[in-house]
Amino acid sequence: MFVALHPHVKYYLTFLVLLFWASYISAQDTEIGVLKKQLVTARTDTGRINLFFQLGKQYEGKNLDSGLYFLQKSLTIANETNNFRASARAMAHIGYTYVYYASDDDKALVWINKAIKLAKPKNDYLNLAHCYQLLGIISLHQHIENTEELNKIALEYAIKSNNWKMISDSYEVIATYFTTKHNFKKGEEAILKAMALSKKYDIDTW
């Protein structure tokens, strides 16, 4: 049974949503401005790689072309300086951007496979975990039967990376998969594991 909201309540809720969104956009613009200023004074290749990467992440949901441009800049410098971890990170995130912001799984797969090819010989578990998470998500999108296997590989790499956030993200991807399959018990088990990690390391996320 649905309860009709009073018109004033509807207007108030709409106002709150718009206010939140305006605050988010303002904060994002401020962060972009800060990153660009830091980029002007950056003196190391590593610093420039990271700043371009962060700019790419800030722009990806705001302006796709700009997001991809800055990620490519990060990748170019990483390649030129033989920073393989940063190269794999940029490739994987370009893949992520194509999955979530361009809805283009085919282009995403090209970049994800490039990242895996680079990361695997170096035992770069963090980037491998991210890549296999994305492969699992694409597999779920395309109704391929190996999603559960890919999610398992992603979790194994995440555990090897010893990065709590990547482990938590892997459990969230697994929870999404099982929920989609209406296996709510396993979905709940996975999300509770993700929440336990967040509670330990990041109470705001929890």
CSV table of C-alpha atoms in Angstrom, one decimal:
chain,number,residue,atom,x,y,z
A,1,MET,CA,0.0,0.0,0.0
A,2,PHE,CA,1.5,3.4,-1.0
A,3,VAL,CA,1.0,6.5,1.0
A,4,ALA,CA,0.5,9.7,-1.1
A,5,LEU,CA,2.9,12.4,-0.1
A,6,HIS,CA,1.7,15.9,0.6
A,7,PRO,CA,2.7,18.3,-2.3
A,8,HIS,CA,4.8,20.4,0.1
A,9,VAL,CA,6.7,17.2,1.2
A,10,LYS,CA,7.3,16.4,-2.5
A,11,TYR,CA,8.7,19.8,-3.2
A,12,TYR,CA,10.9,19.7,-0.1
A,13,LEU,CA,12.3,16.3,-1.1
A,14,THR,CA,12.9,17.5,-4.6
A,15,PHE,CA,14.7,20.5,-3.2
A,16,LEU,CA,16.9,18.3,-1.0
A,17,VAL,CA,17.9,16.1,-4.0
A,18,LEU,CA,18.7,19.2,-6.1
A,19,LEU,CA,20.7,20.7,-3.2
A,20,PHE,CA,22.7,17.5,-2.7
A,21,TRP,CA,23.4,17.3,-6.4
A,22,ALA,CA,24.5,20.9,-6.6
A,23,SER,CA,26.8,20.4,-3.6
A,24,TYR,CA,28.3,17.3,-5.2
A,25,ILE,CA,29.0,19.1,-8.5
A,26,SER,CA,30.5,22.1,-6.7
A,27,ALA,CA,32.8,19.8,-4.7
A,28,GLN,CA,33.8,18.0,-7.8
A,29,ASP,CA,34.6,21.2,-9.6
A,30,THR,CA,36.7,22.3,-6.6
A,31,GLU,CA,38.6,19.1,-6.7
A,32,ILE,CA,39.3,19.4,-10.4
A,33,GLY,CA,40.6,22.9,-9.9
A,34,VAL,CA,42.9,21.8,-7.1
A,35,LEU,CA,44.3,18.9,-9.2
A,36,LYS,CA,44.9,21.2,-12.2
A,37,LYS,CA,46.8,23.6,-10.0
A,38,GLN,CA,48.9,20.8,-8.6
A,39,LEU,CA,49.6,19.6,-12.1
A,40,VAL,CA,51.2,22.9,-13.0
A,41,THR,CA,53.8,22.6,-10.2
A,42,ALA,CA,54.3,18.8,-10.4
A,43,ARG,CA,58.0,18.0,-10.7
A,44,THR,CA,58.1,14.3,-10.9
A,45,ASP,CA,56.8,11.8,-13.5
A,46,THR,CA,55.0,9.8,-10.8
A,47,GLY,CA,53.3,12.9,-9.5
A,48,ARG,CA,52.1,13.8,-13.0
A,49,ILE,CA,50.9,10.3,-13.7
A,50,ASN,CA,48.8,10.3,-10.5
A,51,LEU,CA,47.4,13.7,-11.1
A,52,PHE,CA,46.3,12.9,-14.6
A,53,PHE,CA,44.8,9.7,-13.4
A,54,GLN,CA,42.8,11.5,-10.7
A,55,LEU,CA,41.7,14.1,-13.2
A,56,GLY,CA,40.5,11.3,-15.4
A,57,LYS,CA,38.5,9.8,-12.5
A,58,GLN,CA,37.0,13.2,-11.7
A,59,TYR,CA,35.9,13.9,-15.2
A,60,GLU,CA,34.7,10.4,-16.2
A,61,GLY,CA,31.1,11.0,-15.0
A,62,LYS,CA,31.1,14.7,-15.9
A,63,ASN,CA,32.7,14.7,-19.4
A,64,LEU,CA,33.5,11.3,-20.9
A,65,ASP,CA,35.9,12.6,-23.5
A,66,SER,CA,37.9,14.7,-20.9
A,67,GLY,CA,38.0,11.7,-18.6
A,68,LEU,CA,39.4,9.4,-21.2
A,69,TYR,CA,41.8,12.2,-22.3
A,70,PHE,CA,43.4,12.5,-18.9
A,71,LEU,CA,43.5,8.8,-18.3
A,72,GLN,CA,45.4,8.5,-21.7
A,73,LYS,CA,47.8,11.2,-20.6
A,74,SER,CA,48.5,9.2,-17.4
A,75,LEU,CA,49.0,6.1,-19.4
A,76,THR,CA,51.4,7.8,-21.9
A,77,ILE,CA,53.7,9.1,-19.2
A,78,ALA,CA,53.6,5.7,-17.4
A,79,ASN,CA,54.6,3.9,-20.6
A,80,GLU,CA,57.4,6.4,-21.3
A,81,THR,CA,58.8,5.9,-17.8
A,82,ASN,CA,58.3,2.2,-17.7
A,83,ASN,CA,56.0,2.4,-14.7
A,84,PHE,CA,54.1,-0.8,-15.4
A,85,ARG,CA,51.8,-0.7,-12.4
A,86,ALA,CA,50.6,2.8,-13.3
A,87,SER,CA,50.2,1.7,-17.0
A,88,ALA,CA,48.1,-1.3,-16.0
A,89,ARG,CA,46.1,0.9,-13.6
A,90,ALA,CA,45.3,3.4,-16.3
A,91,MET,CA,44.4,0.6,-18.8
A,92,ALA,CA,42.1,-1.1,-16.3
A,93,HIS,CA,40.4,2.2,-15.4
A,94,ILE,CA,39.9,3.1,-19.1
A,95,GLY,CA,38.2,-0.3,-19.3
A,96,TYR,CA,36.1,0.6,-16.2
A,97,THR,CA,35.1,4.0,-17.8
A,98,TYR,CA,33.9,2.2,-20.9
A,99,VAL,CA,31.9,-0.2,-18.9
A,100,TYR,CA,30.2,2.2,-16.5
A,101,TYR,CA,30.1,5.5,-18.4
A,102,ALA,CA,30.1,4.6,-22.1
A,103,SER,CA,28.2,1.3,-21.8
A,104,ASP,CA,30.7,-0.1,-24.4
A,105,ASP,CA,31.8,-3.6,-23.2
A,106,ASP,CA,33.7,-4.3,-26.4
A,107,LYS,CA,36.0,-1.3,-26.0
A,108,ALA,CA,36.3,-2.1,-22.3
A,109,LEU,CA,37.5,-5.6,-23.1
A,110,VAL,CA,40.3,-4.3,-25.3
A,111,TRP,CA,41.7,-2.2,-22.5
A,112,ILE,CA,41.1,-4.8,-19.7
A,113,ASN,CA,42.9,-7.5,-21.7
A,114,LYS,CA,45.8,-5.1,-22.3
A,115,ALA,CA,46.0,-4.5,-18.6
A,116,ILE,CA,46.0,-8.2,-17.8
A,117,LYS,CA,48.7,-8.9,-20.3
A,118,LEU,CA,50.9,-6.3,-18.7
A,119,ALA,CA,50.0,-7.1,-15.0
A,120,LYS,CA,50.2,-10.9,-15.1
A,121,PRO,CA,53.9,-11.4,-15.7
A,122,LYS,CA,54.6,-8.8,-12.9
A,123,ASN,CA,52.3,-10.5,-10.4
A,124,ASP,CA,50.5,-7.1,-10.1
A,125,TYR,CA,47.6,-8.6,-8.0
A,126,LEU,CA,45.9,-5.3,-7.4
A,127,ASN,CA,45.3,-4.4,-11.0
A,128,LEU,CA,44.6,-8.1,-11.9
A,129,ALA,CA,41.8,-8.1,-9.3
A,130,HIS,CA,40.3,-5.0,-10.7
A,131,CYS,CA,40.5,-6.4,-14.3
A,132,TYR,CA,38.8,-9.7,-13.3
A,133,GLN,CA,36.1,-7.8,-11.4
A,134,LEU,CA,35.4,-5.9,-14.6
A,135,LEU,CA,35.4,-9.1,-16.7
A,136,GLY,CA,32.9,-10.6,-14.2
A,137,ILE,CA,30.6,-7.6,-14.6
A,138,ILE,CA,30.9,-7.7,-18.4
A,139,SER,CA,30.1,-11.4,-18.3
A,140,LEU,CA,27.0,-10.7,-16.3
A,141,HIS,CA,26.0,-8.0,-18.7
A,142,GLN,CA,26.3,-10.3,-21.7
A,143,HIS,CA,24.8,-13.4,-19.9
A,144,ILE,CA,27.9,-15.5,-20.2
A,145,GLU,CA,28.0,-18.5,-18.0
A,146,ASN,CA,31.6,-17.9,-16.6
A,147,THR,CA,30.7,-14.9,-14.4
A,148,GLU,CA,31.0,-16.8,-11.1
A,149,GLU,CA,34.4,-18.2,-12.1
A,150,LEU,CA,35.7,-14.7,-13.0
A,151,ASN,CA,34.4,-13.3,-9.7
A,152,LYS,CA,36.3,-16.1,-7.9
A,153,ILE,CA,39.6,-15.3,-9.7
A,154,ALA,CA,39.1,-11.6,-8.9
A,155,LEU,CA,38.7,-12.3,-5.2
A,156,GLU,CA,41.7,-14.5,-5.2
A,157,TYR,CA,43.9,-11.8,-6.7
A,158,ALA,CA,42.3,-9.2,-4.3
A,159,ILE,CA,43.3,-11.3,-1.3
A,160,LYS,CA,46.8,-11.7,-2.7
A,161,SER,CA,47.0,-7.9,-3.1
A,162,ASN,CA,46.3,-7.5,0.6
A,163,ASN,CA,44.3,-4.4,-0.2
A,164,TRP,CA,41.2,-4.3,1.9
A,165,LYS,CA,39.3,-2.0,-0.5
A,166,MET,CA,39.9,-4.3,-3.4
A,167,ILE,CA,38.8,-7.3,-1.4
A,168,SER,CA,35.7,-5.5,-0.3
A,169,ASP,CA,34.9,-4.5,-3.9
A,170,SER,CA,35.3,-8.1,-5.0
A,171,TYR,CA,32.8,-9.2,-2.4
A,172,GLU,CA,30.4,-6.4,-3.6
A,173,VAL,CA,30.7,-7.7,-7.2
A,174,ILE,CA,30.0,-11.2,-6.0
A,175,ALA,CA,27.0,-10.0,-4.0
A,176,THR,CA,25.6,-8.3,-7.1
A,177,TYR,CA,26.0,-11.4,-9.1
A,178,PHE,CA,24.2,-13.7,-6.7
A,179,THR,CA,21.4,-11.1,-6.1
A,180,THR,CA,20.9,-10.9,-9.9
A,181,LYS,CA,20.6,-14.7,-9.9
A,182,HIS,CA,18.1,-14.4,-7.0
A,183,ASN,CA,20.4,-16.4,-4.7
A,184,PHE,CA,19.9,-13.9,-1.9
A,185,LYS,CA,21.5,-16.1,0.8
A,186,LYS,CA,24.9,-16.1,-1.0
A,187,GLY,CA,24.4,-12.5,-1.9
A,188,GLU,CA,23.9,-11.6,1.7
A,189,GLU,CA,26.9,-13.6,2.8
A,190,ALA,CA,29.1,-11.7,0.3
A,191,ILE,CA,27.9,-8.2,1.2
A,192,LEU,CA,28.3,-8.9,4.9
A,193,LYS,CA,31.9,-9.7,4.3
A,194,ALA,CA,32.3,-6.5,2.3
A,195,MET,CA,30.6,-4.6,5.2
A,196,ALA,CA,32.9,-6.2,7.8
A,197,LEU,CA,35.9,-4.9,6.0
A,198,SER,CA,34.4,-1.4,5.6
A,199,LYS,CA,33.5,-1.4,9.3
A,200,LYS,CA,37.1,-2.2,10.2
A,201,TYR,CA,38.8,0.3,7.8
A,202,ASP,CA,36.3,2.9,6.6
A,203,ILE,CA,33.3,3.4,8.9
A,204,ASP,CA,31.8,6.0,6.5
A,205,THR,CA,31.5,3.4,3.7
A,206,TRP,CA,30.1,0.9,6.2
